[in-house]
Coordinates of C-alpha atoms in Angstrom, one line a residue:
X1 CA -4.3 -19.2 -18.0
X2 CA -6.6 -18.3 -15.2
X3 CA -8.1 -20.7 -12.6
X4 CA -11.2 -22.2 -13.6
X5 CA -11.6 -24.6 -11.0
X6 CA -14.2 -22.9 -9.4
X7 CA -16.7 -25.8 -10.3
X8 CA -14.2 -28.1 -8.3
X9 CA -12.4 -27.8 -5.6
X10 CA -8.6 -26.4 -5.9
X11 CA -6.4 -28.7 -5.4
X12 CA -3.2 -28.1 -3.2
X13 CA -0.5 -30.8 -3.5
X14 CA 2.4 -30.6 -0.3
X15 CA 5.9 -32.0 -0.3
X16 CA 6.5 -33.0 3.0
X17 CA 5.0 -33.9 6.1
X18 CA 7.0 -32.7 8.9
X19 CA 5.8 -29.4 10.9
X20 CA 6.2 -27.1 8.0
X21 CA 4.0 -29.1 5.3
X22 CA 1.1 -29.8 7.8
X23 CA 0.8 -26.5 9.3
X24 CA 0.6 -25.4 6.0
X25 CA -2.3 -27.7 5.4
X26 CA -4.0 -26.8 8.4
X27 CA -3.9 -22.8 8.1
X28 CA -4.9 -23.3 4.5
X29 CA -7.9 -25.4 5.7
X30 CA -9.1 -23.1 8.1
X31 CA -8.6 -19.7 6.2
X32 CA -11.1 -17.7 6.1
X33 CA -12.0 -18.1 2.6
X34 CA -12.1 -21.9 3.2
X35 CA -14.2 -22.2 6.0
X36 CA -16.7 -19.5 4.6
X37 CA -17.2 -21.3 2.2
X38 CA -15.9 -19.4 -0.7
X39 CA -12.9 -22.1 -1.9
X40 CA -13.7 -25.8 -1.3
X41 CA -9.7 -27.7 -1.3
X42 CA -8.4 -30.8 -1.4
X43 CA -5.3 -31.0 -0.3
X44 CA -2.6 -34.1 -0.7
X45 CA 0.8 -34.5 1.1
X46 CA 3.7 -36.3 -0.3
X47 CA 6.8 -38.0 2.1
X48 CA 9.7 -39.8 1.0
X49 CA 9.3 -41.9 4.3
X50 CA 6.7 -44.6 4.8
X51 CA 5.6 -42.3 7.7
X52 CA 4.9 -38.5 8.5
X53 CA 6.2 -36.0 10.7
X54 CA 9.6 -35.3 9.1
X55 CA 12.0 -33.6 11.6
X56 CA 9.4 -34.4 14.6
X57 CA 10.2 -38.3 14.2
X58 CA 14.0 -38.1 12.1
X59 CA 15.4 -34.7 13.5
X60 CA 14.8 -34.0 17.3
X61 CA 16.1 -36.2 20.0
X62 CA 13.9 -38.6 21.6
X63 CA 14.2 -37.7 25.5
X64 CA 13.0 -34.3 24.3
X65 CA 9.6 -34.3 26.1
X66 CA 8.1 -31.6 24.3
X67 CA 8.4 -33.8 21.2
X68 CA 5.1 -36.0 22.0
X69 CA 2.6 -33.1 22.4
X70 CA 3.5 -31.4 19.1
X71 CA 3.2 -34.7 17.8
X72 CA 0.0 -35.0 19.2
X73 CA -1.0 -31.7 17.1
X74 CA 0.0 -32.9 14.0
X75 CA -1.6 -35.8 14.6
X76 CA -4.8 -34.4 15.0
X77 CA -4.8 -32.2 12.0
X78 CA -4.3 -35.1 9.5
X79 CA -6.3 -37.8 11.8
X80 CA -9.1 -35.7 10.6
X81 CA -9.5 -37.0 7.6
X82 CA -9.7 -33.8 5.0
X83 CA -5.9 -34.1 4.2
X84 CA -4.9 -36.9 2.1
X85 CA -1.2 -38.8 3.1
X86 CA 0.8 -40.2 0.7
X87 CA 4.3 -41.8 2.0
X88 CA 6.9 -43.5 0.5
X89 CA 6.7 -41.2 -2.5
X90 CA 9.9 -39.3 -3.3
X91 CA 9.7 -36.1 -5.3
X92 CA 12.0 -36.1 -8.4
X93 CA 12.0 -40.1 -8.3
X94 CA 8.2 -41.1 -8.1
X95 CA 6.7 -37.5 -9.0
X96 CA 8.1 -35.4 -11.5
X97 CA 6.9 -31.8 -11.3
X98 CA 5.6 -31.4 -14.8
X99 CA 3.2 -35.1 -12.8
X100 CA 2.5 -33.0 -10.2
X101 CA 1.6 -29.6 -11.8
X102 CA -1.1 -31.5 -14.2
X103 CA -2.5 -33.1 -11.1
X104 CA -3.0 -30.0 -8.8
X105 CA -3.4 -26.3 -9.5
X106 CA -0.4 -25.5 -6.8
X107 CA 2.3 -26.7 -5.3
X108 CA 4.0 -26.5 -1.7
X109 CA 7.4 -27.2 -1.4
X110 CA 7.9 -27.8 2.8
X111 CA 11.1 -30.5 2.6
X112 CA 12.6 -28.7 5.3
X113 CA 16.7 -29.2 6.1
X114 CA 18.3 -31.8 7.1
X115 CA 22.0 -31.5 6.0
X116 CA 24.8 -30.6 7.8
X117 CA 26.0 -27.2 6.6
X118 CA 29.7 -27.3 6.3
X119 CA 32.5 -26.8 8.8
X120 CA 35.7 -25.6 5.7
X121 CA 38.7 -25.9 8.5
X122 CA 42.1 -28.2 8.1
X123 CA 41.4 -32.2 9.1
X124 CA 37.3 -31.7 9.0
X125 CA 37.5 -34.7 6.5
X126 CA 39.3 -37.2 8.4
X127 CA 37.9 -40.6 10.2
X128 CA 36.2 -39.6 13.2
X129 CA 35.1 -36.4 11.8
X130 CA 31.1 -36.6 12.0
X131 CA 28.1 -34.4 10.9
X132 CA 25.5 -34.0 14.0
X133 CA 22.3 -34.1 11.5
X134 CA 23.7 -37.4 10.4
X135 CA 24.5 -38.4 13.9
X136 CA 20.5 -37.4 14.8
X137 CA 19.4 -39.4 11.7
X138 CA 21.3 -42.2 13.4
X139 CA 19.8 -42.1 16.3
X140 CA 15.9 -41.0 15.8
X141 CA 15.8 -44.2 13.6
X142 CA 15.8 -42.3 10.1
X143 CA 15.5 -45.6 7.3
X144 CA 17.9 -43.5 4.8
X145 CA 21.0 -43.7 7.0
X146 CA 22.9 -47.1 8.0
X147 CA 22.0 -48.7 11.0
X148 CA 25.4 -48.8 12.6
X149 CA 27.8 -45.7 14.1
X150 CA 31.2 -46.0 15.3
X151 CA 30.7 -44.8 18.9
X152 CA 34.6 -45.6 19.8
X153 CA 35.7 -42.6 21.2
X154 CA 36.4 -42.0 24.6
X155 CA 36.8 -38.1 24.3
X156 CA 34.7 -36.5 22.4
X157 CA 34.3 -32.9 20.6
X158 CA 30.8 -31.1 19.5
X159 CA 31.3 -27.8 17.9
X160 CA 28.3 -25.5 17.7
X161 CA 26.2 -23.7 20.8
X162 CA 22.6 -24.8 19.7
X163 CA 20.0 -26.6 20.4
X164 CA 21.1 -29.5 18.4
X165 CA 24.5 -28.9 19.9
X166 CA 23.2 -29.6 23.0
X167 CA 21.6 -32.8 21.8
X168 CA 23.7 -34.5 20.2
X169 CA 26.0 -33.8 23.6
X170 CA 23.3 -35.2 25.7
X171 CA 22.7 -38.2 23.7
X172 CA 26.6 -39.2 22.9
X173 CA 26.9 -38.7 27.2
X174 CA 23.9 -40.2 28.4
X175 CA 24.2 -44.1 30.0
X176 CA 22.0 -45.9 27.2
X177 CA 19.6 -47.7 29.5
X178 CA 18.4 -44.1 30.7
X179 CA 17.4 -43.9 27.1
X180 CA 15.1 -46.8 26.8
X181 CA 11.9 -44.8 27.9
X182 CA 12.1 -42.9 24.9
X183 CA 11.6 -44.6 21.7
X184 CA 15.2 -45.2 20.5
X185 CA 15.4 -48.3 18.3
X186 CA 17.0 -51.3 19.2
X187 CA 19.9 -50.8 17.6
X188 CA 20.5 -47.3 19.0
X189 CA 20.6 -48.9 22.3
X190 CA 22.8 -51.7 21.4
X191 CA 25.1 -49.4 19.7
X192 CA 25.3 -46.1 22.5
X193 CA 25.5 -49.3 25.1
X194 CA 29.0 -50.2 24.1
X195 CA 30.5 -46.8 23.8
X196 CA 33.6 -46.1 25.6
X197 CA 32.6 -42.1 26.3
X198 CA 34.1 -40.6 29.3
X199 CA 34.1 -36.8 28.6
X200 CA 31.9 -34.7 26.0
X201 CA 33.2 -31.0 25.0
X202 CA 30.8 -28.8 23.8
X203 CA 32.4 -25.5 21.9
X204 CA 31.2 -22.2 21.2
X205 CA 32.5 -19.4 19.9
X206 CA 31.2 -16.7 21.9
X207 CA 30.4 -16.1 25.8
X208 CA 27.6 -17.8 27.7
X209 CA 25.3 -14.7 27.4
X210 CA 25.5 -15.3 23.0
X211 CA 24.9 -18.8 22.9
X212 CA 22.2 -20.2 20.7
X213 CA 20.2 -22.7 22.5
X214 CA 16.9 -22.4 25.4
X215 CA 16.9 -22.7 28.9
X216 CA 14.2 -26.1 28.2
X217 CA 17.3 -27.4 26.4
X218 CA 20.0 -25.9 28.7
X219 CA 18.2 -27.6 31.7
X220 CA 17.8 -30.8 30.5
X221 CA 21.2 -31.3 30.4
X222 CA 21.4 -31.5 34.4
X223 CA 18.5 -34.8 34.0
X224 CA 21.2 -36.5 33.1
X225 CA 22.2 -39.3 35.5
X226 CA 25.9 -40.1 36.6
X227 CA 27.0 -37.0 34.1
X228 CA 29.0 -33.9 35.6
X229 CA 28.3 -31.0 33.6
X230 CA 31.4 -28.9 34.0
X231 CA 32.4 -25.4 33.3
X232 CA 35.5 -23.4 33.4
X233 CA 35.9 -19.5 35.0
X234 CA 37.9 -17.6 32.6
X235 CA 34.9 -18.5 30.5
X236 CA 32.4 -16.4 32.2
X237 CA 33.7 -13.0 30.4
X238 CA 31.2 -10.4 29.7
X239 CA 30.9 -7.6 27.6
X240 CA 28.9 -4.3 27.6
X241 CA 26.9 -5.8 24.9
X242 CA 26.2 -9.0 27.5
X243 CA 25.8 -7.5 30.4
X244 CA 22.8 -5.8 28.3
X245 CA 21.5 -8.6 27.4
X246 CA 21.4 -10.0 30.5
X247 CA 19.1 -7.0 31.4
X248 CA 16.9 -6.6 29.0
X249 CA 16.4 -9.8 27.5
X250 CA 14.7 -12.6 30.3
X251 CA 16.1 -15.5 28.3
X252 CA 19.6 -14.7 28.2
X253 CA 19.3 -14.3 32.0
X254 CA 18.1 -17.3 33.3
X255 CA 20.3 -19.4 30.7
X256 CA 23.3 -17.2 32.5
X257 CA 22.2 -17.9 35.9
X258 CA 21.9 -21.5 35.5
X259 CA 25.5 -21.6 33.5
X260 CA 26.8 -19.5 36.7
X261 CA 25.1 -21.9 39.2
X262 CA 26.3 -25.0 37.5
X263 CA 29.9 -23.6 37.8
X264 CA 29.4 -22.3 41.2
X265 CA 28.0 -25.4 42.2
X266 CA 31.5 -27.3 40.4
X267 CA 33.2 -26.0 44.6
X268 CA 31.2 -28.4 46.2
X269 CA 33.9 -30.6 47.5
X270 CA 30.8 -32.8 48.8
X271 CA 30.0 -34.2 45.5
X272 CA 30.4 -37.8 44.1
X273 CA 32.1 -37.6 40.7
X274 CA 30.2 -38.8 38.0
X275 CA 31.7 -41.3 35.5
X276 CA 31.2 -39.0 32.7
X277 CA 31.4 -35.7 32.5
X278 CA 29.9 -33.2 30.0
X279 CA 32.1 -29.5 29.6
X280 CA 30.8 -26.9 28.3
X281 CA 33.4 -24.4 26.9
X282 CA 32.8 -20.7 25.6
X283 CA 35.2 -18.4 23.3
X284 CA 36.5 -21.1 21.4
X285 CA 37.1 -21.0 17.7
X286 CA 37.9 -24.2 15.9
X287 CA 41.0 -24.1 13.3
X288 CA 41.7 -27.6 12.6
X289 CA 40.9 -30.8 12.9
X290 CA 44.3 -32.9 14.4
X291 CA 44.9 -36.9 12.9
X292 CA 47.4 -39.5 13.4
X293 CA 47.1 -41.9 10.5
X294 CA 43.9 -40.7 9.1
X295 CA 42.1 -40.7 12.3
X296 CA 40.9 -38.0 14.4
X297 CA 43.6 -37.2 17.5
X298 CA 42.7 -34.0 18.6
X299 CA 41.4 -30.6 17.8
X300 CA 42.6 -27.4 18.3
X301 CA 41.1 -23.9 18.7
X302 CA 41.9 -20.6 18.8
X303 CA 40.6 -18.3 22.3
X304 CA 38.5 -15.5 21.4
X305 CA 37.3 -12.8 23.4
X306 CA 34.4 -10.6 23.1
X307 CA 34.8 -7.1 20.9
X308 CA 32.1 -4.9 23.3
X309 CA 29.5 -5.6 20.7
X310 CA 28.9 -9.4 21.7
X311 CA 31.0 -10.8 18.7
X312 CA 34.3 -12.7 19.3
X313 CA 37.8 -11.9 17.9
X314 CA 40.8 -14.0 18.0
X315 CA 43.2 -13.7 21.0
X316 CA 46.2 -15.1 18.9
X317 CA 46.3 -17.8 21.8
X318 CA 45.6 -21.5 20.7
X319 CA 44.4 -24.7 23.3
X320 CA 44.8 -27.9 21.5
X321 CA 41.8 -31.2 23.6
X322 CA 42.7 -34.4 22.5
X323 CA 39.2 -36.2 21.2
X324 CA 39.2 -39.3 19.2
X325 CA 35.6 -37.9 17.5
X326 CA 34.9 -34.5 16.1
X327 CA 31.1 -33.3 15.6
X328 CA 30.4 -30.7 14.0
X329 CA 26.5 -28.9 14.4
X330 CA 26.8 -26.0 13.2
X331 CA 23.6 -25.4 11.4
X332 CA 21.4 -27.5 8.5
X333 CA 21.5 -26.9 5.2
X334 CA 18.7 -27.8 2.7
X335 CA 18.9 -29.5 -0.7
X336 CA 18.4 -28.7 -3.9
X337 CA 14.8 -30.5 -5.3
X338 CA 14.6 -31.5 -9.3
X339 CA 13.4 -28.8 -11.8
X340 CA 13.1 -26.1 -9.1
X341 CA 15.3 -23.0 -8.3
X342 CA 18.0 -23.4 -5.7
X343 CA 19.8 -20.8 -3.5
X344 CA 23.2 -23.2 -3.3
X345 CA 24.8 -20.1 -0.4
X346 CA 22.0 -20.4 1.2
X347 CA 20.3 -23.6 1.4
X348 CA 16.8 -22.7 0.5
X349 CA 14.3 -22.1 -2.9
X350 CA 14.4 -18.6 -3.7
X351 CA 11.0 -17.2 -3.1
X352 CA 9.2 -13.9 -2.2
X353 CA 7.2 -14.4 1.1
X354 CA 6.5 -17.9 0.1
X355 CA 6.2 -17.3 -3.8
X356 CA 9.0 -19.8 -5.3
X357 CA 11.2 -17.6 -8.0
X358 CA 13.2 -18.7 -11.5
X359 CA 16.4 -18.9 -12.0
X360 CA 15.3 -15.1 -13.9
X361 CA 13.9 -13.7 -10.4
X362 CA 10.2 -14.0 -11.8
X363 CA 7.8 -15.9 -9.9
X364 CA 7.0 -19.4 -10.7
X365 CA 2.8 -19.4 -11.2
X366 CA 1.9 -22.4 -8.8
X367 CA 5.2 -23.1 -6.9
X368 CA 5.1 -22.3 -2.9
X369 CA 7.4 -22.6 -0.3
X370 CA 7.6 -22.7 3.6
X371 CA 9.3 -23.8 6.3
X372 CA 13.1 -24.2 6.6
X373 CA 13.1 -24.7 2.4
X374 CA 11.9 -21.3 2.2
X375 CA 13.8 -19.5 4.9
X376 CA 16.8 -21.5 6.0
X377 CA 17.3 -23.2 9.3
X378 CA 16.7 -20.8 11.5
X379 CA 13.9 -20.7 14.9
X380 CA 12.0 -23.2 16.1
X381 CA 9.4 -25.7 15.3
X382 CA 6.8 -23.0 16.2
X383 CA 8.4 -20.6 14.1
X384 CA 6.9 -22.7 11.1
X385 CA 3.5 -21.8 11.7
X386 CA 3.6 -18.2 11.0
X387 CA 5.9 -19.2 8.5
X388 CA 2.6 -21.1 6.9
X389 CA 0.6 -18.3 7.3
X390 CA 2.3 -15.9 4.9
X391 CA 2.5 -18.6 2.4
X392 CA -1.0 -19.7 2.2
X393 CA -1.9 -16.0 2.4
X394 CA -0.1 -15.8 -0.9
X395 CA -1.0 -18.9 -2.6
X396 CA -5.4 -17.3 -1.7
X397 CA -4.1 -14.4 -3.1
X398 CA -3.3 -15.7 -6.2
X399 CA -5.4 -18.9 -6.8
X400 CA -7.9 -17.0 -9.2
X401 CA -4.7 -16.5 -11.3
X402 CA -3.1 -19.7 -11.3
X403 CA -2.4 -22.5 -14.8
X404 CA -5.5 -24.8 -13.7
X405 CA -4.9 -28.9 -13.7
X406 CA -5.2 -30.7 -16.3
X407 CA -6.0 -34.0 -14.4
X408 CA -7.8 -32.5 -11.2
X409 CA -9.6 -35.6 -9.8
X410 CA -8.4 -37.1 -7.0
X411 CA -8.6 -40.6 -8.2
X412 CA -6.2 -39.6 -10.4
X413 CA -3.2 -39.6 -8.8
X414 CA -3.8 -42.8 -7.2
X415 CA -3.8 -44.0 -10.3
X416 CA -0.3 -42.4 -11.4
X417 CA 1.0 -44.1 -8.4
X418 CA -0.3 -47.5 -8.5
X419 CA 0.6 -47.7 -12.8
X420 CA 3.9 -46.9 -11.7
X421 CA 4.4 -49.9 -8.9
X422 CA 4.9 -47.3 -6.4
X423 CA 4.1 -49.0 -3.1
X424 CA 2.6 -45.8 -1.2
X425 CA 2.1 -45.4 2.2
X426 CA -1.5 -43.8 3.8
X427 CA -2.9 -42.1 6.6
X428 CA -4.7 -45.3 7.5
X429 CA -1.4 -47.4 7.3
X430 CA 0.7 -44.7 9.5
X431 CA -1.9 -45.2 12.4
X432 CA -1.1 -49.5 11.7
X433 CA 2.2 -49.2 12.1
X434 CA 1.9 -46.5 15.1
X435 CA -0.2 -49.0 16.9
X436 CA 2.9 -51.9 16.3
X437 CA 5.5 -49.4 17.0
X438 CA 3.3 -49.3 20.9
X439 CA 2.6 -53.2 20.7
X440 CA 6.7 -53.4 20.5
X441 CA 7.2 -51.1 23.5
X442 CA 4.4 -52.6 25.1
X443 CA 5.9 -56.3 24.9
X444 CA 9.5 -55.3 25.2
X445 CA 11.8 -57.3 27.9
X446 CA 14.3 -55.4 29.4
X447 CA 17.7 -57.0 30.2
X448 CA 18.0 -58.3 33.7
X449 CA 18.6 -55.8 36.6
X450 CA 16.5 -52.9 34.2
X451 CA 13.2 -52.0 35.2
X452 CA 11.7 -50.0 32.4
X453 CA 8.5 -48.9 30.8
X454 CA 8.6 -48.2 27.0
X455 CA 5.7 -46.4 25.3
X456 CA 6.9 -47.4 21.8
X457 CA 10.0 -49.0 20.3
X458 CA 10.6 -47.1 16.8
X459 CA 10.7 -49.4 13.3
X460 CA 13.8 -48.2 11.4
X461 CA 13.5 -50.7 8.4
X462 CA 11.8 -48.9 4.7
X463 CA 10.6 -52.1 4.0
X464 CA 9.0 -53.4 7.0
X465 CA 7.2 -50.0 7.8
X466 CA 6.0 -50.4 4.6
X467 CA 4.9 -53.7 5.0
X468 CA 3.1 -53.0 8.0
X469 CA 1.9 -50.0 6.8
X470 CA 0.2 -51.4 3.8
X471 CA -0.8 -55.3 5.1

């Protein structure tokens, strides 16, 4: 049935409120047919957490200090009070989509990725043996995940050469009171306090010149305080394909240069050994996982070198580290959503340029997707917004065409909500229980002998962020 909605405005209803869902928001609000006037929207997004920002707040590390100003961005898009927040409402448990669809004329799915995509090798199963996107729930305070890890292991393994390699390496390193000007809960710090770690191993499977993180991340493994960052020579192999790179690609240069420096820098017999040490190691493929009564004892890999091309083939030669932890970040991996399509290789909703498809390949009338959902894990947060862009170009491009709402008014789905005893979260009670989660840093007492500032200490509990949210 076409839209008829022109005598109202079009109603856009978003599931999830991380990057993704509120860029989405924001381009839609200031397209050009929106601000000209010719489509008045009212837009609603819808968070399974009691507050916004999905992987900003439950998926980057909190010493990351770019994290605060895009923060700050998304802040000011829904602070201005045209896009509606609704938190603590989970999709497929609170909202059905046949609820949704009679409520708005279309849909955007933006729920993003936030499961550890699998490592299939011998032992990955045994006790020990981690995920780093549950490890990075953990830590960032995430209310879905238990509130203790067992941090017990003195040597530790992290497979994977990205960016959320390199932070799950920097947290599991770092001395925990160097942590407590970010906004790590309590917990976190109690927890990271007691752990044992001496040495960190970080594993890829190519050469320095392939590796998948940015020279932001890179460096910010050097701000660590009493940790060596050490490197090994028969690492440093380069190809035709990396010496290339190395030309012609700025990047991959000054990442190399600071990976040479850092090892160079290893000769200075002047230095004060740290009492941890962080290793990075290139041309290592993992092949199993080693136990001793169910436990993780070790982990061995096979040396690769590279092919010319910048790939890595085996060598046939195999190192064995003993680690008494295994961590494995080798990508996300998004989740399937009730009564819509799912791409089970590879993680995401199938869709063309934004436009979710059927289980037939035909597209869904009404159904959107962006962000990680619609794409897979792959680029960075910034990558999202033109991401956004072809999606809400889509979704104007067909609005005209669209099944039109049944139950359009925006009073309405309050009212779903509150006849179900579904005790939402709003915009108004995110900024309550932003301004406790500053009081808390503000008032916090540091243990004797630490002199530290905190900004904000994070609230990790579902039912006392709602509670504050909501008093």
């Amino acid at each position: 049935m076409p839209n008829s909605s022109a005598a109202r405005p079009f109603r856009v209803a978003i599931i999830g409120s991380g990057p993704a869902g509120v860029y989405a928001a924001d381009i839609l609000t200031k397209s050009q047919e929106v601000s000209g006037g010719d489509v008045e929207v009212s837009i609603d997004i819808f968070e399974s957490h009691p507050a916004p920002y999905g992987l900003i707040r439950y998926g980057v590390a909190p010493d990351h200090p770019r994290i605060k100003g895009i923060m700050n961005a998304l802040h000011k898009v829904m602070d201005r009070g045209d896009i509606r927040f609704f938190g603590n409402v989970t999709y497929g448990r609170d909202l059905t989509l046949a609820d949704i669809r009679s409520f708005y004329d279309a849909v955007i799915f933006a729920t993003g990725a936030l499961k550890d995509a699998d490592l299939d090798i011998p032992g990955i199963e045994l006790d020990g043996s981690y995920g780093g996107a549950d490890f990075v729930s953990w830590y960032d305070g995430n209310p879905d995940v238990p509130r203790e890890w067992p941090l017990h292991a003195k040597e530790i393994a992290v497979i994977g050469n990205g960016n959320v390699a390199l932070d799950v390496a920097r947290i599991l390193s770092k001395h925990a009171q160097d942590l407590l000007v970010t906004e790590i809960p309590d917990n976190v710090y109690q927890c990271l306090k007691s752990s044992p770690v001496t040495d960190v191993h970080i594993f890829g499977r190519r050469g320095p010149a392939q590796v998948k993180f940015t020279p932001l991340e890179l460096r910010e493994l050097s701000h660590s305080r009493d940790v060596d960052i050490v490197l090994y020579d028969e690492d440093f192999d380069f190809d035709e394909a990396s010496d290339a790179a190395m030309k012609t690609n700025n990047q991959v240069k000054i990442m190399v240069n600071t990976l040479a420096n850092w090892l160079a820098e290893e000769h200075d017999e002047t230095r004060v050994p740290a009492s941890r040490r962080l290793h990075l190691h290139f041309l290592h493929t993992p092949v199993e996982v080693m136990g001793t009564d169910g436990k993780v004892s070790g982990i061995r890999f096979e040396r690769n070198e590279l092919d010319g091309t910048g790939n890595a083939r085996g060598t046939g030669e195999f190192i064995d580290y003993p680690v008494q932890a295994v961590y494995r970040t080798v990508g996300y991996f998004g989740s399937a959503l009730p009564e819509v399509s799912f791409d089970a290789r590879r993680g995401v909703i199938p869709n063309d340029a934004g436009r979710v498809l059927g289980a037939d390949g035909a597209q869904v009338p009404g159904l959107y997707a962006t962000g990680w959902i619609k794409r897979g894990p792959v680029g960075l947060i910034g990558s999202t917004k033109g991401d956004a862009l072809e999606t809400i170009g889509c979704l104007l491009e067909d609005r005209l065409n669209l099944p039109v709402a049944e139950h359009p008014g925006e009073h309405e789905i309050v009212e779903l909500l509150e006849s179900r005893g579904v005790n939402y979260t709003t915009w108004e009670g995110w900024n309550k229980l932003d301004a406790h989660e500053q009081s808390l840093g503000a008032s916090y007492v540091p243990e004797p002998g630490i002199e530290v500032s905190r900004e904000r200490v994070k609230v990790v509990s579902r039912e006392e962020m709602v509670d504050i949210s909501t008093k």
